[in-house]
Short mmCIF file of C-alpha atoms in Angstrom, two decimals:
data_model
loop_
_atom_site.label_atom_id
_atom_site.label_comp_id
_atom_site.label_asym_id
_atom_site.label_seq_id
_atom_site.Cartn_x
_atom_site.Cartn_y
_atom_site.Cartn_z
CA UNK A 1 51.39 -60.48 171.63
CA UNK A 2 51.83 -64.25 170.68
CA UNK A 3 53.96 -64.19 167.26
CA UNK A 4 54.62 -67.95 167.20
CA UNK A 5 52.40 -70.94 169.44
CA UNK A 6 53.71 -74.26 169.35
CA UNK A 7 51.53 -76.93 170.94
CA UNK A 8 52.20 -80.59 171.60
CA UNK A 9 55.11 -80.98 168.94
CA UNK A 10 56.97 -84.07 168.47
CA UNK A 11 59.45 -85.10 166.05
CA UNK A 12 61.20 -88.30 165.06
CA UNK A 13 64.46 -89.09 163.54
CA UNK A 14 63.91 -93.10 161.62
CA UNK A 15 61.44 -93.41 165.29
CA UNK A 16 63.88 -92.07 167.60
CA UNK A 17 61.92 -89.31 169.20
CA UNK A 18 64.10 -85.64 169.04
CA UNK A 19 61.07 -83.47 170.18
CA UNK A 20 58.56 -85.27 172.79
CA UNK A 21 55.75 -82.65 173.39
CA UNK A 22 57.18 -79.35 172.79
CA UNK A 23 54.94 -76.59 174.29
CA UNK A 24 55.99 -72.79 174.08
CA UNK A 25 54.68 -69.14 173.02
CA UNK A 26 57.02 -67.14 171.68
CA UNK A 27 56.16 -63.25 171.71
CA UNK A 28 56.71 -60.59 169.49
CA UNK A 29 59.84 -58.71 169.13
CA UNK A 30 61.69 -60.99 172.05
CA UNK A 31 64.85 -62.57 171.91
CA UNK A 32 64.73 -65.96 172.84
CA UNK A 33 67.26 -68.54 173.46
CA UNK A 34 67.22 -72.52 173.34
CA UNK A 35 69.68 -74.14 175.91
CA UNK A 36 70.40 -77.57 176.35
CA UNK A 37 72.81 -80.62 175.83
CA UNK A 38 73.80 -82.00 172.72
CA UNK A 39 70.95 -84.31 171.31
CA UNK A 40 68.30 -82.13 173.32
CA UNK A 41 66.25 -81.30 170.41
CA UNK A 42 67.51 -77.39 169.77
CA UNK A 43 68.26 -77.47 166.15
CA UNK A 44 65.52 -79.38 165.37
CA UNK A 45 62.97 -76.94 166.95
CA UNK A 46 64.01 -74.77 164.54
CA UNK A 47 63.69 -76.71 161.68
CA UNK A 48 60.79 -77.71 162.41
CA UNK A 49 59.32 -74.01 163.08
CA UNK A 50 61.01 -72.70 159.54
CA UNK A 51 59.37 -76.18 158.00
CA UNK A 52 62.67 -77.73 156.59
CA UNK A 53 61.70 -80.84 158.91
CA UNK A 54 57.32 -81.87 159.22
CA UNK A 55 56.22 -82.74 162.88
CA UNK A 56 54.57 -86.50 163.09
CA UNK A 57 52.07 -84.29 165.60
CA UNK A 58 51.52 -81.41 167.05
CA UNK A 59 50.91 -77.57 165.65
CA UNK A 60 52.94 -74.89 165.13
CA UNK A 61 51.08 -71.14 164.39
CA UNK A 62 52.62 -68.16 163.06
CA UNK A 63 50.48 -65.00 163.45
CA UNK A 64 47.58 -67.46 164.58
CA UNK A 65 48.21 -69.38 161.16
CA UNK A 66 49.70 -72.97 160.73
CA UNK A 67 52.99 -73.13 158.82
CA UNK A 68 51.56 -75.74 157.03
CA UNK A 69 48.97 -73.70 155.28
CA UNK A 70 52.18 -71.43 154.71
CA UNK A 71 53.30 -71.27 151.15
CA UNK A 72 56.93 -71.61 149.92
CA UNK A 73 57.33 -67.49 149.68
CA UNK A 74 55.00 -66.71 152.29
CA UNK A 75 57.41 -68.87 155.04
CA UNK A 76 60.40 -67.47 153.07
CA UNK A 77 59.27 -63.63 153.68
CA UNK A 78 58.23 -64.26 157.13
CA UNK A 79 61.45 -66.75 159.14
CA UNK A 80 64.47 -66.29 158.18
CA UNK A 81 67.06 -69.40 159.04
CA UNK A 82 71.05 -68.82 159.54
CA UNK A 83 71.94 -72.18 159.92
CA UNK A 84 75.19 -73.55 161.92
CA UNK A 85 77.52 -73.27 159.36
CA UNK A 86 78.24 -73.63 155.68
CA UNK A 87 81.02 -75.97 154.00
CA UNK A 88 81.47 -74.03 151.35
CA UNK A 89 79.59 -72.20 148.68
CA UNK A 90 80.28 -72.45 145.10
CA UNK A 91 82.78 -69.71 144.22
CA UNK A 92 80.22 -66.21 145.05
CA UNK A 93 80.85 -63.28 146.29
CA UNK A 94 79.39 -61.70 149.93
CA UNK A 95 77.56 -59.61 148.11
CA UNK A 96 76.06 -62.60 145.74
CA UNK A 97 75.51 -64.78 148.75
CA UNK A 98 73.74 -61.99 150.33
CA UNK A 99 71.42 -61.28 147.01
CA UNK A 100 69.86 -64.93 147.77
CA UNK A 101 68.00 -64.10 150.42
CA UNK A 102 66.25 -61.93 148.05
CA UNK A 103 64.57 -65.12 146.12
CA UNK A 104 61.05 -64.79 147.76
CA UNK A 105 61.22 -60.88 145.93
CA UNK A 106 62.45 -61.17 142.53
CA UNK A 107 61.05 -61.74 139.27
CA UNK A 108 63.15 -61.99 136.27
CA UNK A 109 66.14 -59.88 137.13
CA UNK A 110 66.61 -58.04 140.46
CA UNK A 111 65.69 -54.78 140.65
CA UNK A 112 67.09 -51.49 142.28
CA UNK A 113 65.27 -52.59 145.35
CA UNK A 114 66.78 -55.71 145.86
CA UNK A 115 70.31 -54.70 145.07
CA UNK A 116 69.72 -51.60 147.78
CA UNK A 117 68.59 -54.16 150.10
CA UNK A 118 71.62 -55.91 149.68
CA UNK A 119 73.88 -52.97 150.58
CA UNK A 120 71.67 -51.70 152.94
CA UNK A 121 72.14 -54.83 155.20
CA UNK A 122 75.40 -55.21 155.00
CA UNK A 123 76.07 -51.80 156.32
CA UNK A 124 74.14 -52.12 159.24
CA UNK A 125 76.14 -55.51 159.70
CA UNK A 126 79.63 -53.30 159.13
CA UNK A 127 80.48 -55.79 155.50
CA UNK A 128 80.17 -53.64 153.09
CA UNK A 129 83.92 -53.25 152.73
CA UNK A 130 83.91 -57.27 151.46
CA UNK A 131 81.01 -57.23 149.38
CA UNK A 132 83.27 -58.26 146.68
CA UNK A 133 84.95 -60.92 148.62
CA UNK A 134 84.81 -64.65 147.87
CA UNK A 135 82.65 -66.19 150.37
CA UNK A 136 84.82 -69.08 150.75
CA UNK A 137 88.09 -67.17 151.86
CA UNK A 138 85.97 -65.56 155.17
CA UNK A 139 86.81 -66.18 158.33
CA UNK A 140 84.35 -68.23 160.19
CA UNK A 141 83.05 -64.38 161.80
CA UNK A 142 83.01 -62.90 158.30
CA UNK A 143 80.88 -66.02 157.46
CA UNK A 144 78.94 -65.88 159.91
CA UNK A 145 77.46 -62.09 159.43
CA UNK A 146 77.50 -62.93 155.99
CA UNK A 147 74.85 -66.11 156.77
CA UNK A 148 72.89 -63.35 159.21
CA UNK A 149 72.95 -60.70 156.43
CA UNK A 150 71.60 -63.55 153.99
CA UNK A 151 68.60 -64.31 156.28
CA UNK A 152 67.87 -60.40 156.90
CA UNK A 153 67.23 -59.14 152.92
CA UNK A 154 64.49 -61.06 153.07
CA UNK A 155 62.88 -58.72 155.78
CA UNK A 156 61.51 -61.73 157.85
CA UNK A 157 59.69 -61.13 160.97
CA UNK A 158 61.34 -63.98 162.75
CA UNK A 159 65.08 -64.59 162.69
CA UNK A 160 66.32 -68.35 163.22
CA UNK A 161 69.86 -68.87 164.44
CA UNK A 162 71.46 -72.09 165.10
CA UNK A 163 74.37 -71.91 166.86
CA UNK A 164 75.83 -68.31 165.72
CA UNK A 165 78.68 -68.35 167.77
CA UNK A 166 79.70 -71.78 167.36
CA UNK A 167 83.51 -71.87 166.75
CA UNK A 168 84.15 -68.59 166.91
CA UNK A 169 86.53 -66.45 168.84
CA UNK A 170 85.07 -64.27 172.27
CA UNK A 171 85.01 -60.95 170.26
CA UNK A 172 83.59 -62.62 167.04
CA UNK A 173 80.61 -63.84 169.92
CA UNK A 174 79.93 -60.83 170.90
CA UNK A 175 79.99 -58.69 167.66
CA UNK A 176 77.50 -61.75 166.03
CA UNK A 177 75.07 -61.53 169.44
CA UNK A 178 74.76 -57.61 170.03
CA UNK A 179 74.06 -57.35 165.48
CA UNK A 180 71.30 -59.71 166.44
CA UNK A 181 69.86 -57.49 169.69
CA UNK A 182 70.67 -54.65 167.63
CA UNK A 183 68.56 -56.22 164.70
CA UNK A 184 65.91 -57.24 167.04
CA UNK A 185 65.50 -53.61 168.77
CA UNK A 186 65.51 -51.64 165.39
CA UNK A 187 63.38 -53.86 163.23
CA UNK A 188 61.14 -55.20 166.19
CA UNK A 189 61.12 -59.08 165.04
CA UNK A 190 61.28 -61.89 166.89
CA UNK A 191 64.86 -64.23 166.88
CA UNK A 192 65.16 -67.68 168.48
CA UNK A 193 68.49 -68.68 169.12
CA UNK A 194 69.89 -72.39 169.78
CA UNK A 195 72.72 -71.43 171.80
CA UNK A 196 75.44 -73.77 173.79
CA UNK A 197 77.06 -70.98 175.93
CA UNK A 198 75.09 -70.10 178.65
CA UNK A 199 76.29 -66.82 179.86
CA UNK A 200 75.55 -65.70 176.49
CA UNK A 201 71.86 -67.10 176.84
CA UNK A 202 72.03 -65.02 179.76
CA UNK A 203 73.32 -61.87 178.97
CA UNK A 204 70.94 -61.36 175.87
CA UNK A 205 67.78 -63.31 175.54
CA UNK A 206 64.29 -62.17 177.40
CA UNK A 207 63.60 -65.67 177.98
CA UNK A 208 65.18 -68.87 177.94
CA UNK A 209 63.39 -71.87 176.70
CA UNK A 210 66.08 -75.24 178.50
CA UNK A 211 65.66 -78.42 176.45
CA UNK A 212 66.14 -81.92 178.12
CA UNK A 213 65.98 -85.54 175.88
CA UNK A 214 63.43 -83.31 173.51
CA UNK A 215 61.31 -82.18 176.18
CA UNK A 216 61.02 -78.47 177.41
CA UNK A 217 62.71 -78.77 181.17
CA UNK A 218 61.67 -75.13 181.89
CA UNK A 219 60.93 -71.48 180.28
CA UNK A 220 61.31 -67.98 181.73
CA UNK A 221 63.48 -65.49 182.50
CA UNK A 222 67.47 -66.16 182.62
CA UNK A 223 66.83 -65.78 186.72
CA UNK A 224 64.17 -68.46 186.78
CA UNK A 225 65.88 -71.35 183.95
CA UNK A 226 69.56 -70.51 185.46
CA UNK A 227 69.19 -72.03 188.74
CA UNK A 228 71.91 -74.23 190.08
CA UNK A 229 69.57 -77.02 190.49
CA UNK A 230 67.94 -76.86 186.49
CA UNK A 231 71.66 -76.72 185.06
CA UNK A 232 72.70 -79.62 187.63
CA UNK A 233 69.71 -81.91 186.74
CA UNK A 234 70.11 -80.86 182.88
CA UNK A 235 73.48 -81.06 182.14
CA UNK A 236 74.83 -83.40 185.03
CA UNK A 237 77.27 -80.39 186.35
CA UNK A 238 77.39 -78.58 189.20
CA UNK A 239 77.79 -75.01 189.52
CA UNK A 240 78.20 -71.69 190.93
CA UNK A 241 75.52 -68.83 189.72
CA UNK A 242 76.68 -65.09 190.18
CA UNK A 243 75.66 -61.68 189.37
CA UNK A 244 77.60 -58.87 188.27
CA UNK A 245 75.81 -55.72 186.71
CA UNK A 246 72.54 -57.07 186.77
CA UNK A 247 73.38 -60.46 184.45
CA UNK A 248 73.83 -63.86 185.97
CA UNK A 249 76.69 -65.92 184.96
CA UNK A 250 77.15 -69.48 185.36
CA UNK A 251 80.49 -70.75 186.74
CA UNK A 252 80.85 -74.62 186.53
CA UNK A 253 82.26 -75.93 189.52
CA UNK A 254 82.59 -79.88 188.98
CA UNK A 255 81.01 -83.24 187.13
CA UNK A 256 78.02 -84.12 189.10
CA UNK A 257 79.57 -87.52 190.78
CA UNK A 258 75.97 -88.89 191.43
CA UNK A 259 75.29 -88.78 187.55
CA UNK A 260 78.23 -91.45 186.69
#
């Protein structure tokens, strides 16, 4: 089933064109990752599809309805966003931070609900233990599943992550990328992930959507976008593809010399 259809969407940034025709269907309860270089148009897909940016054209449904006839709380219970990173916070604790996500639910005062959604989440996400902890002092992995636990109290049915495992350490990767399949398996919702790293990509998304100059260069499974040739015409490097336990992995060889 077809949980999000985007159709003919462009974006601009003061005219300079970021998305140039973006054309995809995203199913239900898939994990699917964005690749591409910097300035490709990954992050603002996203945007775009949780509504913090407006296409100049082009349509993008959710559940066969357009985001724009979405209201505030109705786009708030339905995508949640982890964005790249965070600055800093004003002084909160995880377990405040955490509560936000909870906006689109609560009246005047949270409720029992709320606050066992809260703990709830960050069990499954293994935080509980620094639910008391100032945001700010984190680690960039405690951060990180903090940002994740945020976006999942509000029980959306699509996930948004931009870059989750930028600047972190290989374990602090892999712990953020198996809580999202794990997520994605229990709750059955959908994720899109913007994603540099592509063994990553490959190791844990259904499909892989590659981005070049804001234009989708090709879709499918890792085996079909993970070619030597896409990754050579994409990113202007050449390299070696291998398998080892059924996962490709990309090895990059050299600069391509024909690009300079």
């Amino acid at each position: 089933m077809v949980k999000i259809r985007i159709r003919g969407l462009e974006f601009s940034y003061n005219s300079i064109p970021a998305l140039k025709d973006v054309t995809i269907d995203i199913h239900e309860s898939e994990i699917v990752a964005i690749v591409g270089p910097n300035g490709s148009g990954k992050s603002t897909l996203l945007k775009c599809i949780d509504r913090i940016l407006k296409p100049q054209k082009g349509g993008i449904l959710i559940n066969g309805k357009d985001v724009k006839d979405f209201s505030q709380i109705e786009i708030a219970r339905t995508v949640g966003y982890v964005p790249q990173s965070v600055k800093q916070f004003f002084p909160a604790t995880v377990f405040e931070v955490v509560l936000m996500g909870r906006r689109p639910y609560l009246g005047w005062r949270c409720s029992k609900r709320d606050i066992e959604k809260v703990f709830e989440v960050l069990k499954i996400l293994n935080i509980e233990n620094i639910a008391m902890r100032d945001f700010n002092e984190l680690s960039g992995g405690q951060q990180q599943k903090v940002l994740i636990a945020r976006a999942l109290v509000q029980e959306p049915e699509i996930l948004l992550l931009d870059e989750p495992t930028a600047n972190l350490d290989i374990k602090h990767q892999l712990e953020v990328m198996e809580i999202v399949k794990r997520i994605v398996r229990m709750n059955g919702i959908t994720a899109i992930i913007a994603i540099h790293d592509l063994n990553l990509a490959s190791k844990y998304a259904d499909r892989i959507v590659m981005m070049k100059d804001g234009k989708v260069f090709a879709i499918g499974t890792p085996e079909e976008v993970l070619t030597s040739a896409n990754i050579e015409s994409v990113y202007d490097v050449k390299v070696k593809i291998i398998r080892f336990n059924g996962k490709l992995y990309v090895i990059p060889l050299t600069l391509n010399q024909s690009s300079d």
